GROMACS .gro file of C-alpha atoms in nm:
model
  313
    1MET     CA    1   0.188   6.242 -10.721
    2THR     CA    2  -0.021   6.273 -10.409
    3THR     CA    3  -0.388   6.224 -10.401
    4LEU     CA    4  -0.605   6.275 -10.129
    5THR     CA    5  -0.885   6.042 -10.076
    6VAL     CA    6  -1.178   6.044  -9.803
    7LEU     CA    7  -1.396   5.658  -9.726
    8THR     CA    8  -1.507   5.467  -9.493
    9ASP     CA    9  -1.223   5.129  -9.477
   10PRO     CA   10  -1.372   4.828  -9.439
   11ARG     CA   11  -1.071   4.737  -9.195
   12ALA     CA   12  -1.131   4.953  -9.015
   13ARG     CA   13  -1.489   4.965  -8.916
   14ALA     CA   14  -1.457   4.599  -8.883
   15LEU     CA   15  -1.223   4.657  -8.590
   16SER     CA   16  -1.457   4.968  -8.483
   17ALA     CA   17  -1.688   4.689  -8.382
   18VAL     CA   18  -1.444   4.499  -8.233
   19LEU     CA   19  -1.366   4.729  -8.002
   20ALA     CA   20  -1.717   4.824  -7.951
   21ALA     CA   21  -1.746   4.405  -7.790
   22THR     CA   22  -1.442   4.482  -7.546
   23ASP     CA   23  -1.420   4.702  -7.270
   24TRP     CA   24  -1.317   4.978  -7.466
   25PRO     CA   25  -1.631   5.186  -7.450
   26ASP     CA   26  -1.637   5.214  -7.099
   27ARG     CA   27  -1.243   5.318  -7.106
   28GLU     CA   28  -1.341   5.615  -7.286
   29GLN     CA   29  -1.620   5.733  -7.003
   30HIS     CA   30  -1.363   5.823  -6.749
   31PRO     CA   31  -1.210   6.025  -6.624
   32LEU     CA   32  -1.521   6.253  -6.781
   33PRO     CA   33  -1.875   6.107  -6.972
   34ARG     CA   34  -1.865   6.186  -7.326
   35GLY     CA   35  -2.114   6.149  -7.565
   36VAL     CA   36  -2.077   5.913  -7.879
   37HIS     CA   37  -2.226   5.924  -8.222
   38PRO     CA   38  -2.543   5.756  -8.269
   39GLN     CA   39  -2.351   5.519  -8.531
   40ALA     CA   40  -2.132   5.411  -8.237
   41HIS     CA   41  -2.382   5.404  -7.953
   42ALA     CA   42  -2.607   5.145  -8.232
   43LEU     CA   43  -2.312   4.965  -8.296
   44LYS     CA   44  -2.215   4.869  -7.971
   45LYS     CA   45  -2.556   4.739  -7.882
   46HIS     CA   46  -2.567   4.522  -8.196
   47VAL     CA   47  -2.258   4.370  -8.097
   48SER     CA   48  -2.314   4.326  -7.730
   49ALA     CA   49  -2.397   3.982  -7.795
   50PHE     CA   50  -2.070   3.895  -7.885
   51HIS     CA   51  -1.826   3.992  -7.588
   52ASP     CA   52  -1.673   3.650  -7.571
   53HIS     CA   53  -1.619   3.605  -7.934
   54SER     CA   54  -1.238   3.504  -8.001
   55ALA     CA   55  -1.206   3.885  -8.195
   56ALA     CA   56  -1.319   4.050  -7.874
   57ALA     CA   57  -1.104   3.861  -7.665
   58TYR     CA   58  -0.775   3.880  -7.885
   59VAL     CA   59  -0.833   4.296  -7.890
   60GLN     CA   60  -0.898   4.304  -7.525
   61THR     CA   61  -0.569   4.142  -7.453
   62ALA     CA   62  -0.390   4.352  -7.722
   63LEU     CA   63  -0.561   4.709  -7.536
   64ASN     CA   64  -0.481   4.504  -7.156
   65ALA     CA   65  -0.115   4.562  -7.298
   66ASP     CA   66  -0.123   4.884  -7.449
   67ALA     CA   67  -0.430   5.139  -7.413
   68ASN     CA   68  -0.365   5.292  -7.718
   69PRO     CA   69  -0.560   5.158  -7.985
   70ALA     CA   70  -0.355   5.315  -8.271
   71PRO     CA   71  -0.085   5.009  -8.314
   72LEU     CA   72  -0.408   4.761  -8.343
   73PHE     CA   73  -0.545   5.003  -8.660
   74ALA     CA   74  -0.241   4.979  -8.783
   75HIS     CA   75  -0.185   4.628  -8.783
   76ALA     CA   76  -0.564   4.631  -8.950
   77LEU     CA   77  -0.454   4.862  -9.245
   78ASN     CA   78  -0.156   4.687  -9.278
   79ASP     CA   79  -0.358   4.350  -9.331
   80GLU     CA   80  -0.162   4.181  -9.025
   81PRO     CA   81  -0.256   3.777  -9.084
   82ASP     CA   82  -0.403   3.694  -8.738
   83LEU     CA   83  -0.602   3.995  -8.692
   84THR     CA   84  -0.758   4.001  -9.040
   85ALA     CA   85  -0.836   3.628  -8.961
   86HIS     CA   86  -1.025   3.774  -8.603
   87LEU     CA   87  -1.154   4.066  -8.757
   88ARG     CA   88  -1.316   3.850  -9.059
   89ASP     CA   89  -1.483   3.587  -8.792
   90PHE     CA   90  -1.581   3.854  -8.632
   91THR     CA   91  -1.787   3.994  -8.959
   92SER     CA   92  -1.927   3.681  -9.024
   93ALA     CA   93  -2.092   3.599  -8.686
   94ALA     CA   94  -2.159   3.947  -8.602
   95ALA     CA   95  -2.385   3.973  -8.936
   96LEU     CA   96  -2.180   4.303  -8.979
   97ASP     CA   97  -2.191   4.328  -9.392
   98ALA     CA   98  -2.615   4.344  -9.340
   99TYR     CA   99  -2.576   4.564  -9.035
  100TRP     CA  100  -2.328   4.801  -9.231
  101SER     CA  101  -2.554   4.789  -9.559
  102GLU     CA  102  -2.845   4.889  -9.287
  103HIS     CA  103  -2.668   5.199  -9.158
  104GLU     CA  104  -2.446   5.292  -9.466
  105ALA     CA  105  -2.628   5.654  -9.457
  106GLY     CA  106  -2.437   5.779  -9.150
  107TRP     CA  107  -2.117   5.659  -9.269
  108ALA     CA  108  -2.150   5.829  -9.634
  109GLN     CA  109  -2.268   6.149  -9.509
  110SER     CA  110  -2.000   6.150  -9.264
  111VAL     CA  111  -1.736   6.066  -9.596
  112ALA     CA  112  -1.924   6.378  -9.805
  113GLU     CA  113  -1.870   6.629  -9.489
  114VAL     CA  114  -1.503   6.556  -9.425
  115GLN     CA  115  -1.471   6.517  -9.874
  116LYS     CA  116  -1.649   6.884  -9.876
  117GLN     CA  117  -1.398   7.053  -9.622
  118VAL     CA  118  -1.066   6.913  -9.725
  119SER     CA  119  -1.187   6.972 -10.130
  120ASN     CA  120  -0.980   7.359 -10.173
  121ALA     CA  121  -0.728   7.245  -9.876
  122ASN     CA  122  -0.406   7.129 -10.060
  123ILE     CA  123  -0.294   6.927  -9.761
  124ALA     CA  124  -0.080   6.703  -9.981
  125ALA     CA  125   0.109   6.979 -10.106
  126PHE     CA  126   0.188   7.094  -9.782
  127LEU     CA  127   0.315   6.784  -9.660
  128GLY     CA  128   0.567   6.761  -9.923
  129GLU     CA  129   0.686   7.168  -9.790
  130LEU     CA  130   0.768   6.952  -9.438
  131PHE     CA  131   0.909   6.640  -9.552
  132ASP     CA  132   1.161   6.476  -9.832
  133ALA     CA  133   0.887   6.198  -9.957
  134VAL     CA  134   0.498   6.154  -9.906
  135PRO     CA  135   0.351   5.863 -10.005
  136ASP     CA  136   0.114   5.869 -10.303
  137ALA     CA  137  -0.222   5.779 -10.139
  138LEU     CA  138  -0.329   6.036  -9.815
  139VAL     CA  139  -0.668   5.838  -9.680
  140ILE     CA  140  -0.905   5.986  -9.455
  141HIS     CA  141  -1.155   5.765  -9.267
  142PRO     CA  142  -1.406   5.950  -9.087
  143ASN     CA  143  -1.465   5.729  -8.766
  144ILE     CA  144  -1.831   5.752  -8.627
  145ALA     CA  145  -1.779   5.438  -8.451
  146TYR     CA  146  -1.474   5.351  -8.185
  147PRO     CA  147  -1.212   5.512  -8.080
  148THR     CA  148  -1.474   5.844  -8.003
  149THR     CA  149  -1.131   5.998  -7.864
  150HIS     CA  150  -0.917   6.091  -8.073
  151SER     CA  151  -0.752   6.126  -8.412
  152PHE     CA  152  -0.459   5.955  -8.484
  153GLY     CA  153  -0.218   5.867  -8.787
  154VAL     CA  154  -0.114   5.519  -8.934
  155SER     CA  155   0.069   5.407  -9.225
  156ALA     CA  156   0.107   5.110  -9.455
  157PRO     CA  157   0.303   5.063  -9.758
  158GLY     CA  158   0.243   5.378  -9.993
  159ARG     CA  159  -0.056   5.518  -9.784
  160LEU     CA  160  -0.059   5.710  -9.520
  161TYR     CA  161  -0.422   5.715  -9.285
  162SER     CA  162  -0.625   5.930  -9.104
  163ILE     CA  163  -0.863   5.780  -8.846
  164MET     CA  164  -1.046   6.102  -8.756
  165PRO     CA  165  -1.381   6.098  -8.498
  166PRO     CA  166  -1.634   6.395  -8.498
  167ARG     CA  167  -1.554   6.695  -8.262
  168LYS     CA  168  -1.654   6.642  -7.921
  169ALA     CA  169  -1.945   6.828  -7.808
  170VAL     CA  170  -2.002   6.961  -7.463
  171GLY     CA  171  -2.087   6.689  -7.186
  172GLU     CA  172  -2.274   6.393  -7.305
  173SER     CA  173  -2.420   6.587  -7.608
  174LYS     CA  174  -2.368   6.399  -7.917
  175PRO     CA  175  -2.044   6.482  -8.144
  176TRP     CA  176  -2.042   6.767  -8.367
  177PRO     CA  177  -2.098   6.696  -8.764
  178PHE     CA  178  -1.823   6.710  -8.929
  179GLY     CA  179  -1.968   6.954  -9.147
  180ASP     CA  180  -1.968   7.196  -8.873
  181ASP     CA  181  -1.589   7.285  -8.874
  182ARG     CA  182  -1.321   7.280  -9.133
  183ASP     CA  183  -1.079   7.390  -8.921
  184TYR     CA  184  -1.131   7.072  -8.711
  185VAL     CA  185  -1.115   6.815  -9.013
  186VAL     CA  186  -0.825   6.983  -9.143
  187ARG     CA  187  -0.586   7.070  -8.868
  188LEU     CA  188  -0.664   6.676  -8.728
  189ALA     CA  189  -0.541   6.599  -9.095
  190VAL     CA  190  -0.257   6.771  -9.130
  191HIS     CA  191  -0.201   6.634  -8.764
  192ASP     CA  192  -0.247   6.259  -8.832
  193PHE     CA  193  -0.051   6.232  -9.182
  194CYS     CA  194   0.262   6.426  -9.006
  195GLN     CA  195   0.288   6.210  -8.653
  196SER     CA  196   0.250   5.902  -8.951
  197LEU     CA  197   0.572   6.061  -9.088
  198LEU     CA  198   0.754   6.156  -8.804
  199ASN     CA  199   0.717   5.776  -8.661
  200ASP     CA  200   0.822   5.607  -8.956
  201LEU     CA  201   1.128   5.846  -8.987
  202LEU     CA  202   1.233   5.779  -8.675
  203GLY     CA  203   1.155   5.419  -8.686
  204ARG     CA  204   1.415   5.433  -8.963
  205ARG     CA  205   1.602   5.678  -8.796
  206PRO     CA  206   1.601   5.636  -8.376
  207ASP     CA  207   1.974   5.857  -8.438
  208LEU     CA  208   1.747   6.160  -8.539
  209LEU     CA  209   1.572   6.222  -8.153
  210PRO     CA  210   1.864   6.378  -7.915
  211PRO     CA  211   1.732   6.336  -7.568
  212GLY     CA  212   1.489   6.550  -7.405
  213GLU     CA  213   1.719   6.701  -7.159
  214HIS     CA  214   1.434   6.945  -7.022
  215SER     CA  215   1.153   6.722  -7.124
  216ASP     CA  216   0.971   6.801  -6.738
  217GLY     CA  217   0.949   7.104  -6.844
  218LEU     CA  218   0.614   7.042  -7.051
  219PRO     CA  219   0.321   7.059  -6.870
  220PRO     CA  220   0.231   6.717  -6.688
  221ASP     CA  221  -0.110   6.679  -6.873
  222PHE     CA  222   0.079   6.684  -7.212
  223ARG     CA  223   0.324   6.424  -7.100
  224ALA     CA  224   0.071   6.169  -6.955
  225GLU     CA  225  -0.114   6.225  -7.271
  226HIS     CA  226   0.184   6.170  -7.456
  227PRO     CA  227   0.410   5.963  -7.225
  228THR     CA  228   0.775   5.957  -7.443
  229TRP     CA  229   0.965   6.194  -7.559
  230GLN     CA  230   0.923   6.097  -7.916
  231LYS     CA  231   0.569   6.132  -7.878
  232GLN     CA  232   0.619   6.486  -7.727
  233VAL     CA  233   0.815   6.580  -8.010
  234ILE     CA  234   0.587   6.464  -8.302
  235GLU     CA  235   0.320   6.591  -8.112
  236LEU     CA  236   0.515   6.973  -8.056
  237PHE     CA  237   0.566   6.929  -8.474
  238ALA     CA  238   0.234   6.831  -8.516
  239TYR     CA  239   0.126   7.150  -8.360
  240ALA     CA  240   0.324   7.370  -8.540
  241ALA     CA  241   0.232   7.217  -8.894
  242GLN     CA  242  -0.155   7.284  -8.815
  243ILE     CA  243  -0.086   7.634  -8.704
  244ILE     CA  244   0.096   7.702  -8.971
  245PHE     CA  245  -0.161   7.602  -9.276
  246LEU     CA  246  -0.463   7.678  -9.067
  247ASN     CA  247  -0.315   8.046  -9.148
  248ARG     CA  248  -0.295   7.998  -9.496
  249LEU     CA  249  -0.638   7.858  -9.498
  250GLU     CA  250  -0.745   8.199  -9.338
  251ASP     CA  251  -0.536   8.483  -9.190
  252GLY     CA  252  -0.513   8.413  -8.780
  253ALA     CA  253  -0.709   8.075  -8.787
  254GLY     CA  254  -0.395   7.898  -8.688
  255ASP     CA  255  -0.313   8.200  -8.419
  256SER     CA  256  -0.645   8.196  -8.271
  257PHE     CA  257  -0.589   7.822  -8.246
  258ALA     CA  258  -0.287   7.815  -8.077
  259VAL     CA  259  -0.374   8.071  -7.876
  260PHE     CA  260  -0.596   7.843  -7.734
  261GLU     CA  261  -0.395   7.522  -7.682
  262ARG     CA  262  -0.127   7.738  -7.546
  263ARG     CA  263  -0.395   7.849  -7.268
  264THR     CA  264  -0.575   7.518  -7.194
  265ARG     CA  265  -0.265   7.293  -7.216
  266LYS     CA  266  -0.027   7.530  -7.063
  267LEU     CA  267   0.210   7.514  -7.346
  268GLY     CA  268   0.379   7.814  -7.310
  269ILE     CA  269   0.681   7.668  -7.540
  270LEU     CA  270   0.423   7.656  -7.829
  271THR     CA  271   0.498   8.030  -8.022
  272GLY     CA  272   0.863   7.931  -8.018
  273VAL     CA  273   0.733   7.620  -8.198
  274VAL     CA  274   0.577   7.766  -8.428
  275GLY     CA  275   0.826   8.012  -8.497
  276GLU     CA  276   1.086   7.742  -8.533
  277VAL     CA  277   0.877   7.544  -8.806
  278THR     CA  278   0.781   7.865  -8.976
  279ASN     CA  279   1.178   7.945  -9.045
  280TYR     CA  280   1.205   7.540  -9.118
  281VAL     CA  281   0.945   7.567  -9.397
  282SER     CA  282   1.033   7.949  -9.583
  283GLY     CA  283   1.391   7.866  -9.512
  284ARG     CA  284   1.402   7.485  -9.639
  285GLY     CA  285   1.666   7.436  -9.876
  286MET     CA  286   1.830   7.786  -9.855
  287SER     CA  287   2.101   7.677  -9.545
  288GLN     CA  288   2.247   7.360  -9.445
  289GLN     CA  289   2.023   7.303  -9.170
  290TYR     CA  290   1.710   7.328  -9.369
  291THR     CA  291   1.798   7.069  -9.647
  292GLY     CA  292   1.562   6.852  -9.540
  293ILE     CA  293   1.340   6.701  -9.275
  294GLU     CA  294   1.598   6.434  -9.202
  295VAL     CA  295   1.891   6.707  -9.127
  296TYR     CA  296   1.663   6.944  -9.000
  297LEU     CA  297   1.458   6.754  -8.717
  298PRO     CA  298   1.803   6.731  -8.441
  299HIS     CA  299   1.788   7.077  -8.447
  300PHE     CA  300   1.390   7.088  -8.427
  301VAL     CA  301   1.432   6.913  -8.105
  302GLY     CA  302   1.741   7.108  -8.006
  303GLU     CA  303   1.555   7.403  -7.992
  304VAL     CA  304   1.244   7.251  -7.842
  305ASN     CA  305   1.534   7.160  -7.533
  306HIS     CA  306   1.638   7.526  -7.585
  307LEU     CA  307   1.301   7.652  -7.551
  308LEU     CA  308   1.170   7.405  -7.234
  309ALA     CA  309   1.513   7.501  -7.052
  310GLY     CA  310   1.453   7.887  -7.124
  311ALA     CA  311   1.056   7.800  -6.949
  312GLN     CA  312   1.234   7.666  -6.667
  313GLN     CA  313   1.457   7.940  -6.572
   0.00000   0.00000   0.00000
């Protein structure tokens, strides 16, 4: 049986501290300045003297090679030896154990708020409707440090993680508390777990991803944010999953989110994508193309290509 847990993972939090000692906080302020959680601001100040630490140099080198911090979190949560050693050394040098003890209240409050938001949302059961197998443990790490820009999923043996920041506020105001927006918390958890599961599946079975014959029909901003066809397909599938699940929690909640995303991100095909995944969920096991995710995924990609081709006409 799959269980959902909300907690502060010490490895993820230690990596956030190292990120704060790199140029990552400055990168987040471009192209538009953004407010950060008071805990992120305090953490950056605490580690400001450790820019030259070997752990900061190690993470900086990784960021210079790949600006996406998700692989670093995947390494940390899979106890990759080199990064684990760097995190341990940084924790000691920056006296992070004492620092976390002093600031634990803010992290504990975020965990409690997220736990309350997901307590009546059976995310694990919904994932079971989408995927052939779901790991035993789903973990949400409410991340009030770095990165603040986006939520993402990573996997480890027997576990999926959602690394979830609070919702961005207007301008440079501090982010909204997790307790203020149930739909935000729930949809990002669904997004991150779907992202992890699909990345793992396509890592094992890259043959399940037909070419993106019409991917240039996706909005430029969307392609910039998700620069490979695999990432674009995963994001579209995760969009549909979020919308379907939000509609189950509250009639029309997912539709409202879909309208907003379709207009602001110019995702004209989103309605068709949601309809396609809705058919998969309702028809799973009732027809050959809906027997399971490995059979269905190439069909989904084909439908995305068809929708993009139609939008270009």
